[in-house]
Short mmCIF file of C-alpha atoms and ligand atoms in Angstrom, two decimals:
data_model
loop_
_atom_site.label_atom_id
_atom_site.label_comp_id
_atom_site.label_asym_id
_atom_site.label_seq_id
_atom_site.Cartn_x
_atom_site.Cartn_y
_atom_site.Cartn_z
CA UNK A 205 0.00 0.00 0.00
CA UNK A 206 1.32 3.42 -0.92
CA UNK A 207 -0.44 6.00 1.16
CA UNK A 208 1.61 8.85 -0.27
CA UNK A 209 -0.36 8.87 -3.54
CA UNK A 210 -3.08 11.02 -2.00
CA UNK A 211 -3.73 14.43 -3.56
CA UNK A 212 -1.86 16.84 -1.26
CA UNK A 213 -4.64 19.46 -1.44
CA UNK A 214 -6.93 17.25 0.64
CA UNK A 215 -4.35 16.07 3.09
CA UNK A 216 -5.07 16.61 6.74
CA UNK A 217 -2.78 18.57 8.96
CA UNK A 218 -1.56 16.09 11.52
CA UNK A 219 -1.82 17.51 14.98
CA UNK A 220 0.32 16.09 17.72
CA UNK A 221 -1.70 14.17 20.29
CA UNK A 222 -1.76 15.89 23.65
CA UNK A 223 1.06 14.15 25.52
CA UNK A 224 -0.09 10.55 25.05
CA UNK A 225 1.03 8.07 27.62
CA UNK A 226 1.88 4.59 26.30
CA UNK A 227 0.20 1.86 28.28
CA UNK A 228 -1.52 -1.40 27.47
CA UNK A 229 -5.10 -0.85 26.35
CA UNK A 230 -7.70 -1.59 28.98
CA UNK A 231 -9.10 -4.75 27.43
CA UNK A 232 -12.11 -4.54 29.74
CA UNK A 233 -13.30 -1.48 27.82
CA UNK A 234 -16.35 -2.70 25.84
CA UNK A 235 -15.40 -3.64 22.32
CA UNK A 236 -11.67 -3.00 22.71
CA UNK A 237 -10.60 -6.65 22.95
CA UNK A 238 -12.42 -7.41 19.67
CA UNK A 239 -10.65 -4.49 17.95
CA UNK A 240 -7.24 -5.47 19.30
CA UNK A 241 -7.77 -9.02 18.03
CA UNK A 242 -9.04 -7.82 14.65
CA UNK A 243 -6.02 -5.56 14.16
CA UNK A 244 -3.57 -8.34 15.03
CA UNK A 245 -5.35 -10.91 12.85
CA UNK A 246 -5.61 -8.53 9.88
CA UNK A 247 -1.90 -7.84 10.07
CA UNK A 248 -1.03 -11.54 10.18
CA UNK A 249 -3.17 -12.31 7.14
CA UNK A 250 -1.75 -9.44 5.10
CA UNK A 251 1.87 -9.52 6.21
CA UNK A 252 2.47 -13.19 7.00
CA UNK A 253 -0.06 -14.82 4.65
CA UNK A 254 -1.72 -16.49 7.64
CA UNK A 255 -5.15 -18.06 7.34
CA UNK A 256 -7.84 -15.88 8.89
CA UNK A 257 -9.12 -18.57 11.25
CA UNK A 258 -5.59 -19.39 12.45
CA UNK A 259 -4.79 -15.69 12.86
CA UNK A 260 -8.00 -15.17 14.84
CA UNK A 261 -7.31 -18.25 16.98
CA UNK A 262 -3.90 -16.83 17.86
CA UNK A 263 -5.15 -13.29 18.33
CA UNK A 264 -8.36 -13.86 20.21
CA UNK A 265 -7.09 -15.99 23.09
CA UNK A 266 -9.86 -15.59 25.62
CA UNK A 267 -12.41 -14.06 23.25
CA UNK A 268 -15.70 -15.84 22.66
CA UNK A 269 -19.25 -15.25 21.55
CA UNK A 270 -20.16 -11.78 20.29
CA UNK A 271 -16.61 -10.36 20.67
CA UNK A 272 -15.09 -13.17 18.63
CA UNK A 273 -17.81 -12.81 15.97
CA UNK A 274 -17.22 -9.03 15.86
CA UNK A 275 -13.46 -9.49 15.44
CA UNK A 276 -14.08 -11.87 12.53
CA UNK A 277 -16.53 -9.54 10.80
CA UNK A 278 -14.13 -6.60 11.12
CA UNK A 279 -11.22 -8.51 9.56
CA UNK A 280 -13.41 -10.08 6.88
CA UNK A 281 -14.83 -6.67 5.93
CA UNK A 282 -11.35 -5.14 5.81
CA UNK A 283 -10.09 -7.95 3.55
CA UNK A 284 -13.13 -7.88 1.26
CA UNK A 285 -12.90 -4.11 0.75
CA UNK A 286 -9.20 -3.53 1.07
CA UNK A 287 -8.69 -1.51 -2.13
CA UNK A 288 -11.73 0.68 -1.41
CA UNK A 289 -10.57 1.27 2.17
CA UNK A 290 -7.02 2.08 1.13
CA UNK A 291 -8.31 4.56 -1.39
CA UNK A 292 -10.47 6.24 1.26
CA UNK A 293 -7.50 6.45 3.65
CA UNK A 294 -5.12 7.68 0.96
CA UNK A 295 -7.31 10.73 0.37
CA UNK A 296 -6.43 11.96 3.85
CA UNK A 297 -2.80 10.99 4.15
CA UNK A 298 -0.36 13.46 2.68
CA UNK A 299 2.69 11.25 2.99
CA UNK A 300 3.43 7.55 3.28
CA UNK A 301 3.27 6.03 6.71
CA UNK A 302 6.73 5.57 8.18
CA UNK A 303 8.08 2.11 7.45
CA UNK A 304 8.36 1.39 11.16
CA UNK A 305 4.87 2.48 12.15
CA UNK A 306 4.01 -0.82 13.85
CA UNK A 307 0.31 -1.52 13.90
CA UNK A 308 -0.68 1.86 12.41
CA UNK A 309 -1.72 0.56 9.00
CA UNK A 310 -3.72 -2.34 10.45
CA UNK A 311 -5.41 -0.04 12.97
CA UNK A 312 -6.37 2.45 10.25
CA UNK A 313 -7.70 -0.17 7.85
CA UNK A 314 -9.75 -2.10 10.41
CA UNK A 315 -11.18 1.10 11.91
CA UNK A 316 -12.04 2.49 8.46
CA UNK A 317 -13.79 -0.82 7.66
CA UNK A 318 -16.03 -0.23 10.69
CA UNK A 319 -16.72 3.40 9.75
CA UNK A 320 -17.37 2.85 6.07
CA UNK A 321 -19.11 -0.52 5.91
CA UNK A 322 -20.26 -1.62 9.37
CA UNK A 323 -22.17 1.40 10.63
CA UNK A 324 -20.13 1.44 13.83
CA UNK A 325 -20.58 4.84 15.53
CA UNK A 326 -17.59 7.07 14.81
CA UNK A 327 -16.81 7.80 18.46
CA UNK A 328 -16.48 4.08 19.22
CA UNK A 329 -14.46 3.11 16.13
CA UNK A 330 -12.09 6.09 16.38
CA UNK A 331 -11.62 6.09 20.14
CA UNK A 332 -10.79 2.38 20.17
CA UNK A 333 -8.39 2.83 17.25
CA UNK A 334 -6.55 5.67 18.98
CA UNK A 335 -6.28 3.63 22.19
CA UNK A 336 -4.72 0.77 20.24
CA UNK A 337 -2.22 3.12 18.63
CA UNK A 338 -1.25 4.59 21.97
CA UNK A 339 -0.65 1.12 23.36
CA UNK A 340 1.67 0.01 20.56
CA UNK A 341 5.35 0.95 20.93
CA UNK A 342 5.74 1.77 17.22
CA UNK A 343 2.26 3.14 16.45
CA UNK A 344 2.37 5.32 19.60
CA UNK A 345 3.74 8.33 17.70
CA UNK A 346 1.03 7.97 15.06
CA UNK A 347 -1.90 8.19 17.50
CA UNK A 348 -2.66 11.79 16.46
CA UNK A 349 -2.55 10.85 12.79
CA UNK A 350 -4.85 7.87 13.38
CA UNK A 351 -7.35 10.16 15.09
CA UNK A 352 -7.19 12.87 12.39
CA UNK A 353 -7.34 10.55 9.39
CA UNK A 354 -10.23 8.50 10.75
CA UNK A 355 -12.21 11.65 11.56
CA UNK A 356 -11.72 12.78 7.96
CA UNK A 357 -12.72 9.36 6.63
CA UNK A 358 -15.86 9.50 8.74
CA UNK A 359 -16.78 13.00 7.53
CA UNK A 360 -16.06 12.41 3.84
CA UNK A 361 -18.80 10.75 1.80
CA UNK A 362 -17.42 7.52 0.33
CA UNK A 363 -15.75 8.35 -2.97
CA UNK A 364 -16.35 6.55 -6.19
CA UNK A 365 -15.78 2.84 -5.55
CA UNK A 366 -12.64 1.55 -7.18
CA UNK A 367 -13.07 -0.26 -10.48
CA UNK A 368 -14.98 -3.54 -10.12
CA UNK A 369 -12.69 -6.27 -9.05
CA UNK A 370 -9.92 -4.05 -7.68
CA UNK A 371 -10.64 -5.48 -4.26
CA UNK A 372 -9.51 -8.85 -5.60
CA UNK A 373 -5.71 -8.96 -5.39
CA UNK A 374 -3.52 -10.30 -8.16
CA UNK A 375 -2.94 -12.80 -9.56
CA UNK A 376 -6.57 -13.76 -8.93
CA UNK A 377 -8.24 -10.64 -10.35
CA UNK A 378 -6.65 -10.92 -13.80
CA UNK A 379 -6.88 -14.70 -13.79
CA UNK A 380 -10.60 -14.85 -12.98
CA UNK A 381 -11.47 -12.07 -15.43
CA UNK A 382 -9.64 -13.94 -18.21
CA UNK A 383 -11.19 -17.29 -17.26
CA UNK A 384 -14.80 -16.28 -16.64
CA UNK A 385 -15.24 -13.16 -18.81
CA UNK A 386 -16.03 -9.55 -17.90
CA UNK A 387 -19.68 -10.03 -16.99
CA UNK A 388 -19.26 -13.06 -14.72
CA UNK A 389 -16.16 -11.45 -13.20
CA UNK A 390 -18.06 -8.24 -12.34
CA UNK A 391 -20.83 -10.30 -10.69
CA UNK A 392 -18.21 -12.38 -8.84
CA UNK A 393 -16.39 -9.26 -7.62
CA UNK A 394 -19.67 -7.69 -6.45
CA UNK A 395 -20.57 -10.89 -4.58
CA UNK A 396 -17.19 -11.13 -2.86
CA UNK A 397 -17.64 -7.80 -1.05
CA UNK A 398 -20.94 -8.91 0.50
CA UNK A 399 -21.49 -10.77 3.75
CA UNK A 400 -22.54 -14.24 2.56
CA UNK A 401 -25.81 -15.86 3.61
CA UNK A 402 -25.92 -18.77 6.05
CA UNK A 403 -26.80 -22.05 4.34
CA UNK A 404 -27.90 -25.13 6.25
CA UNK A 405 -28.47 -28.76 5.33
CA UNK A 406 -31.34 -30.40 7.18
CA UNK A 407 -31.85 -34.05 8.02
CA UNK A 408 -35.57 -33.77 7.14
CA UNK A 409 -38.60 -31.48 7.21
CA UNK A 410 -36.95 -28.65 5.28
CA UNK A 411 -40.16 -26.59 5.15
CA UNK A 412 -40.78 -26.93 8.90
CA UNK A 413 -37.22 -25.95 9.82
CA UNK A 414 -37.27 -23.09 7.34
CA UNK A 415 -40.27 -21.64 9.13
CA UNK A 416 -38.72 -22.04 12.58
CA UNK A 417 -35.43 -20.54 11.44
CA UNK A 418 -36.81 -17.71 9.30
CA UNK A 419 -35.04 -19.31 6.33
CA UNK A 420 -36.08 -20.02 2.77
CA UNK A 421 -35.80 -23.38 1.06
CA UNK A 422 -33.60 -23.18 -2.04
CA UNK A 423 -34.44 -25.15 -5.17
CA UNK A 424 -31.57 -27.50 -4.34
CA UNK A 425 -33.08 -28.35 -0.93
CA UNK A 426 -30.70 -26.35 1.30
CA UNK A 427 -32.07 -23.73 3.71
CA UNK A 428 -30.81 -20.17 3.42
CA UNK A 429 -30.86 -17.39 6.02
CA UNK A 430 -29.99 -14.28 4.03
CA UNK A 431 -28.95 -12.03 6.92
CA UNK A 432 -28.02 -14.29 9.81
CA UNK A 433 -27.80 -12.80 13.29
CA UNK A 434 -26.30 -14.17 16.49
CA UNK A 435 -24.31 -17.30 17.16
CA UNK A 436 -25.08 -20.47 15.20
CA UNK A 437 -25.39 -22.45 18.45
CA UNK A 438 -28.37 -20.35 19.55
CA UNK A 439 -30.48 -21.09 16.46
CA UNK A 440 -33.46 -23.45 16.81
CA UNK A 441 -32.58 -27.04 16.02
CA UNK A 442 -28.83 -26.76 16.69
CA UNK A 443 -28.78 -28.70 19.95
CA UNK A 444 -31.28 -31.28 18.62
CA UNK A 445 -28.90 -31.88 15.71
CA UNK A 446 -31.57 -31.08 13.11
CA UNK A 447 -29.16 -29.37 10.67
CA UNK A 448 -25.56 -28.45 9.97
CA UNK A 449 -23.91 -25.49 8.27
CA UNK A 450 -23.05 -26.23 4.64
CA UNK A 451 -23.00 -23.95 1.61
CA UNK A 452 -25.73 -24.97 -0.84
CA UNK A 453 -23.09 -25.72 -3.51
CA UNK A 454 -21.20 -27.99 -1.11
CA UNK A 455 -24.39 -30.03 -0.68
CA UNK A 456 -24.61 -30.88 -4.39
CA UNK A 457 -21.82 -33.52 -4.75
CA UNK A 458 -23.54 -35.99 -2.42
CA UNK A 459 -26.88 -35.40 -4.15
CA UNK A 460 -25.22 -36.52 -7.38
CA UNK A 461 -24.57 -39.95 -5.89
CA UNK A 462 -28.33 -40.54 -6.04
CA UNK A 463 -30.05 -42.92 -3.63
CA UNK A 464 -27.28 -44.13 -1.32
CA UNK A 465 -29.48 -45.85 1.29
CA UNK A 466 -27.81 -49.09 2.34
CA UNK A 467 -24.85 -48.54 0.00
CA UNK A 468 -21.19 -48.64 1.00
CA UNK A 469 -19.81 -45.17 0.34
CA UNK A 470 -16.23 -44.03 0.84
CA UNK A 471 -15.82 -40.37 1.73
CA UNK A 472 -12.16 -39.54 1.15
CA UNK A 473 -10.95 -36.19 2.57
CA UNK A 474 -13.95 -36.19 4.89
CA UNK A 475 -13.41 -33.68 7.72
CA UNK A 476 -15.08 -31.59 9.06
CA UNK A 477 -17.81 -33.80 7.67
CA UNK A 478 -20.58 -31.83 5.96
CA UNK A 479 -20.73 -34.43 3.21
CA UNK A 480 -20.26 -37.36 5.61
CA UNK A 481 -23.32 -36.11 7.49
CA UNK A 482 -25.35 -35.91 4.27
CA UNK A 483 -24.37 -39.46 3.34
CA UNK A 484 -25.12 -40.85 6.80
CA UNK A 485 -28.43 -38.96 6.97
CA UNK A 486 -29.38 -40.50 3.60
CA UNK A 487 -28.81 -43.99 5.03
CA UNK A 488 -25.44 -44.82 3.45
CA UNK A 489 -22.91 -47.05 5.21
CA UNK A 490 -20.13 -44.47 5.24
CA UNK A 491 -16.39 -44.86 5.68
CA UNK A 492 -14.94 -41.39 6.24
CA UNK A 493 -11.17 -40.96 5.78
CA UNK A 494 -9.12 -37.94 6.76
CA UNK A 495 -5.43 -37.51 7.46
CA UNK A 496 -5.89 -35.07 10.31
CA UNK A 497 -6.75 -36.57 13.70
CA UNK A 498 -7.72 -33.11 14.96
CA UNK A 499 -10.14 -32.56 12.11
CA UNK A 500 -11.49 -36.09 12.51
CA UNK A 501 -12.23 -35.31 16.17
CA UNK A 502 -14.25 -32.35 14.94
CA UNK A 503 -16.04 -34.63 12.49
CA UNK A 504 -16.87 -37.08 15.29
CA UNK A 505 -18.13 -34.24 17.46
CA UNK A 506 -20.34 -32.98 14.59
CA UNK A 507 -21.77 -36.46 13.93
CA UNK A 508 -22.50 -36.93 17.63
CA UNK A 509 -24.49 -33.69 17.74
CA UNK A 510 -26.35 -34.78 14.63
CA UNK A 511 -26.93 -38.30 16.01
CA UNK A 512 -25.48 -39.81 12.85
CA UNK A 513 -23.01 -42.63 12.38
CA UNK A 514 -20.04 -43.35 10.16
CA UNK A 515 -16.85 -45.36 10.34
CA UNK A 516 -14.01 -42.85 10.82
CA UNK A 517 -10.50 -43.68 9.62
CA UNK A 518 -7.42 -41.54 10.25
CA UNK A 519 -5.30 -42.25 7.18
CA UNK A 520 -3.64 -40.77 4.13
CA UNK A 521 -6.29 -41.04 1.43
CA UNK A 522 -3.58 -41.49 -1.19
CA UNK A 523 -2.60 -44.81 0.40
CA UNK A 524 -5.89 -45.91 1.93
CA UNK A 525 -6.95 -49.44 1.02
CA UNK A 526 -10.02 -51.51 1.87
CA UNK A 527 -10.74 -55.23 1.62
CA UNK A 528 -13.68 -54.56 -0.74
CA UNK A 529 -14.22 -51.81 -3.29
CA UNK A 530 -17.09 -49.39 -2.61
CA UNK A 531 -20.42 -48.78 -4.32
CA UNK A 532 -19.52 -45.11 -4.51
CA UNK A 533 -16.49 -42.93 -3.73
CA UNK A 534 -16.62 -39.22 -3.04
CA UNK A 535 -13.37 -37.36 -3.74
CA UNK A 536 -13.70 -33.92 -2.13
CA UNK A 537 -10.04 -33.23 -2.67
CA UNK A 538 -7.97 -30.61 -0.85
CA UNK A 539 -7.89 -27.51 -3.06
CA UNK A 540 -7.07 -23.83 -3.11
CA UNK A 541 -10.63 -23.11 -1.85
CA UNK A 542 -10.80 -19.96 -3.99
CA UNK A 543 -14.47 -20.78 -4.57
CA UNK A 544 -15.12 -20.01 -0.90
CA UNK A 545 -13.62 -16.50 -1.06
CA UNK A 546 -16.89 -14.86 0.02
CA UNK A 547 -16.83 -16.89 3.25
CA UNK A 548 -13.03 -16.95 3.56
CA UNK A 549 -11.84 -13.61 2.16
CA UNK A 550 -8.29 -14.46 3.24
CA UNK A 551 -7.84 -17.18 0.57
CA UNK A 552 -6.83 -14.65 -2.04
CA UNK A 553 -4.13 -13.37 0.32
CA UNK A 554 -2.59 -16.67 1.36
CA UNK A 555 -2.95 -18.71 -1.83
CA UNK A 556 -0.46 -18.54 -4.70
CA UNK A 557 -0.19 -20.00 -8.19
CA UNK A 558 2.44 -22.40 -6.85
CA UNK A 559 -0.13 -23.70 -4.34
CA UNK A 560 -2.60 -24.31 -7.15
CA UNK A 561 -0.01 -26.27 -9.12
CA UNK A 562 0.95 -28.46 -6.17
CA UNK A 563 -2.69 -29.02 -5.16
CA UNK A 564 -3.49 -30.02 -8.75
CA UNK A 565 -0.78 -32.72 -8.51
CA UNK A 566 -2.29 -34.00 -5.27
CA UNK A 567 -5.79 -34.02 -6.81
CA UNK A 568 -4.53 -36.03 -9.79
CA UNK A 569 -3.00 -38.59 -7.41
CA UNK A 570 -6.19 -38.66 -5.35
CA UNK A 571 -8.34 -39.33 -8.40
CA UNK A 572 -6.01 -42.07 -9.65
CA UNK A 573 -6.00 -43.79 -6.25
CA UNK A 574 -9.73 -43.33 -5.60
CA UNK A 575 -10.55 -44.92 -8.97
CA UNK A 576 -9.18 -48.23 -7.69
CA UNK A 577 -11.55 -48.13 -4.73
CA UNK A 578 -14.74 -47.96 -6.85
CA UNK A 579 -16.34 -51.31 -7.64
CA UNK A 580 -17.08 -52.03 -11.32
CA UNK A 581 -20.43 -50.39 -12.03
CA UNK A 582 -19.94 -48.03 -9.07
CA UNK A 583 -19.89 -44.24 -9.08
CA UNK A 584 -17.24 -41.68 -8.31
CA UNK A 585 -17.95 -38.00 -7.67
CA UNK A 586 -15.03 -35.59 -7.79
CA UNK A 587 -15.38 -32.04 -6.50
CA UNK A 588 -13.35 -29.03 -5.44
CA UNK A 589 -14.42 -25.68 -4.00
CA UNK A 590 -12.09 -23.89 -6.39
CA UNK A 591 -12.51 -21.42 -9.23
CA UNK A 592 -9.36 -22.70 -10.93
CA UNK A 593 -9.74 -24.95 -13.99
CA UNK A 594 -6.55 -26.83 -13.07
CA UNK A 595 -8.40 -28.11 -10.00
CA UNK A 596 -11.67 -28.78 -11.81
CA UNK A 597 -12.36 -29.03 -15.53
CA UNK A 598 -8.77 -29.84 -16.56
CA UNK A 599 -8.39 -32.38 -13.78
CA UNK A 600 -11.46 -34.33 -14.84
CA UNK A 601 -10.58 -34.18 -18.55
CA UNK A 602 -7.16 -35.67 -17.83
CA UNK A 603 -8.57 -38.36 -15.54
CA UNK A 604 -11.14 -39.49 -18.12
CA UNK A 605 -8.50 -39.55 -20.85
CA UNK A 606 -6.25 -41.74 -18.69
CA UNK A 607 -9.01 -44.03 -17.44
CA UNK A 608 -11.18 -45.24 -20.31
CA UNK A 609 -12.82 -47.65 -17.84
CA UNK A 610 -14.56 -44.60 -16.30
CA UNK A 611 -17.29 -42.77 -18.15
CA UNK A 612 -18.71 -39.40 -17.29
CA UNK A 613 -22.34 -39.46 -16.17
CA UNK A 614 -23.59 -36.02 -17.18
CA UNK A 615 -25.62 -34.18 -14.57
CA UNK A 616 -29.27 -33.47 -15.34
CA UNK A 617 -30.80 -30.17 -14.22
CA UNK A 618 -33.46 -32.03 -12.24
CA UNK A 619 -30.75 -33.44 -9.95
CA UNK A 620 -29.69 -29.95 -8.85
CA UNK A 621 -33.03 -28.24 -8.37
CA UNK A 622 -33.46 -27.32 -12.04
CA UNK A 623 -30.40 -25.02 -12.05
CA UNK A 624 -29.55 -25.92 -15.63
CA UNK A 625 -27.26 -22.90 -16.02
CA UNK A 626 -24.82 -24.50 -13.56
CA UNK A 627 -24.23 -27.42 -15.91
CA UNK A 628 -21.35 -26.93 -18.33
CA UNK A 629 -21.26 -28.32 -21.90
CA UNK A 630 -19.55 -31.52 -20.66
CA UNK A 631 -22.35 -32.19 -18.19
CA UNK A 632 -20.34 -31.27 -15.08
CA UNK A 633 -21.47 -28.71 -12.49
CA UNK A 634 -19.67 -25.37 -12.30
CA UNK A 635 -20.96 -22.77 -9.85
CA UNK A 636 -19.59 -19.26 -9.43
CA UNK A 637 -20.27 -16.76 -6.64
CA UNK A 638 -22.40 -14.00 -8.16
CA UNK A 639 -24.09 -16.34 -10.65
CA UNK A 640 -27.74 -15.98 -9.64
CA UNK A 641 -29.71 -19.00 -8.54
CA UNK A 642 -33.32 -19.09 -7.56
CA UNK A 643 -33.87 -15.41 -8.37
CA UNK A 644 -31.73 -14.20 -5.47
CA UNK A 645 -28.29 -14.95 -4.14
CA UNK A 646 -25.68 -17.34 -5.42
CA UNK A 647 -23.45 -20.22 -4.37
CA UNK A 648 -19.84 -20.81 -3.44
CA UNK A 649 -17.66 -21.69 -6.42
CA UNK A 650 -17.57 -25.46 -6.97
CA UNK A 651 -16.64 -27.89 -9.71
CA UNK A 652 -18.42 -31.26 -9.53
CA UNK A 653 -18.11 -34.17 -11.95
CA UNK A 654 -19.47 -37.71 -11.83
CA UNK A 655 -18.15 -40.83 -13.53
CA UNK A 656 -19.10 -44.49 -13.50
CA UNK A 657 -16.64 -47.35 -13.55
CA UNK A 658 -17.50 -49.74 -16.34
CA UNK A 659 -18.53 -53.24 -15.48
CA UNK A 660 -15.58 -55.21 -16.75
CA UNK A 661 -17.36 -58.47 -17.49
CA UNK A 662 -20.63 -60.27 -16.96
CA UNK A 663 -19.34 -61.60 -13.66
CA UNK A 664 -19.25 -58.02 -12.33
CA UNK A 665 -22.97 -57.45 -12.80
C1 SAM B 851 -11.91 -29.89 1.31
S1 SAM B 851 -11.62 -30.44 2.95
C2 SAM B 851 -12.87 -31.64 3.05
C3 SAM B 851 -14.23 -31.11 3.40
C4 SAM B 851 -15.19 -32.23 3.73
N1 SAM B 851 -15.30 -33.20 2.67
C5 SAM B 851 -16.56 -31.72 4.10
O1 SAM B 851 -17.49 -31.80 3.30
O2 SAM B 851 -16.72 -31.23 5.22
C6 SAM B 851 -10.18 -31.38 2.73
C7 SAM B 851 -9.81 -32.33 3.86
O3 SAM B 851 -8.78 -33.19 3.33
C8 SAM B 851 -7.94 -33.57 4.40
N2 SAM B 851 -6.68 -34.08 3.80
C9 SAM B 851 -5.66 -33.38 3.24
N3 SAM B 851 -4.74 -34.22 2.73
C10 SAM B 851 -5.18 -35.47 2.98
C11 SAM B 851 -4.69 -36.77 2.69
N4 SAM B 851 -3.53 -36.95 2.03
N5 SAM B 851 -5.42 -37.83 3.09
C12 SAM B 851 -6.59 -37.68 3.75
N6 SAM B 851 -7.10 -36.47 4.05
C13 SAM B 851 -6.42 -35.38 3.67
C14 SAM B 851 -7.81 -32.32 5.24
O4 SAM B 851 -7.45 -32.68 6.57
C15 SAM B 851 -9.24 -31.73 5.13
O5 SAM B 851 -10.00 -32.14 6.23
#
């Protein structure tokens, strides 16, 4: 960020703060702990390429409930709107921030996010920002500037928004525009600055739960709460295990396995288990494999709340073997997760092209290994929550070319709630954030393809 590009005519005169005294901020002050955590987490995402959830875990220590949720919203808003926020700040800075200004930049950006996009009263956002600056050894001398700049930001009507998509950092901005075209890219960029809806998958009685939750039932069967409020755990049905959080696009891969009741289904790369839960709820006999014992514990905890059962296996999916092949195998391979950027706005800051290349190699290995675990006549569904062709379309094309014993089973619109525009010319599903479904709203970005293993001989039938 180059703050010094601001037109000098509009620059504020920076008054010296009246003899500030540097001391730790009083974390008991309402809202301060959330701001301190947000500032630290924002800085770690931007400067160290940390994942937002990891950065928040580290930064929020004792925070919980509303404070933790507030810290997350502040950082997410700052990341989603970073170019717009930097432009607003630059209008009031007449020279670059000193290189050793400590937390100053992070304090300014996260406070401006609150002023410009979160309707936080100016006195709260600015006072808490100035307190943070005064408590930081390096930002201490910038406390007056923080105060003056934020007051100007608050008083100035938001300028013209930056060009669509400027909030998406490179290389992703240029890449997605080239891949998806100007119109889809503009819709994608507009979607990525919004708070996403909350989507839920229900075990049954979608209409009844929709009414109790104030949700609507999407054509695909998921429930959607457009403007969720409060903690998930306090919503009706959470403690009874009636539903789980799952983007409506993430619910489609399991639907494409059809009727799985009584069938043996292998869920490779299973944790935290949204798809395992769908399979178990549909009556499948599920084997869920994940390499991470910690994430498998979370999966077990989720299944317990939902009163669902599956066999859990801690193993490397690339080497997993079973005495019998499965009726169906779901390959929800690790990916760049760029399709989830509206829920995880940090992905575009911590992912690189090199990551995409190495994840594509892993996905190719996963597909090759998974193929051997499908019984002749059985189905495989491959999916990634990525916007990158290398992790989706290209991956499937290569797999099918290498494995003539697998044949694509094109998806019919009726299997995905009639959303025919999500089906690409090959018959695979491709969703993009910003691509309207159901009249309102959209989905996370997913690629989903289905293939059947040929029956090799009469004895396989
Ligand atoms: C995309 S997430 C899976 C999401 C999950 N299917 C769901 O619906 O909730 C990828 C998962 O793959 C796991 N993973 C990564 N490499 C793995 C490997 N070699 N073998 C097994 N699991 C792996 C990660 O621990 C992570 O839980």
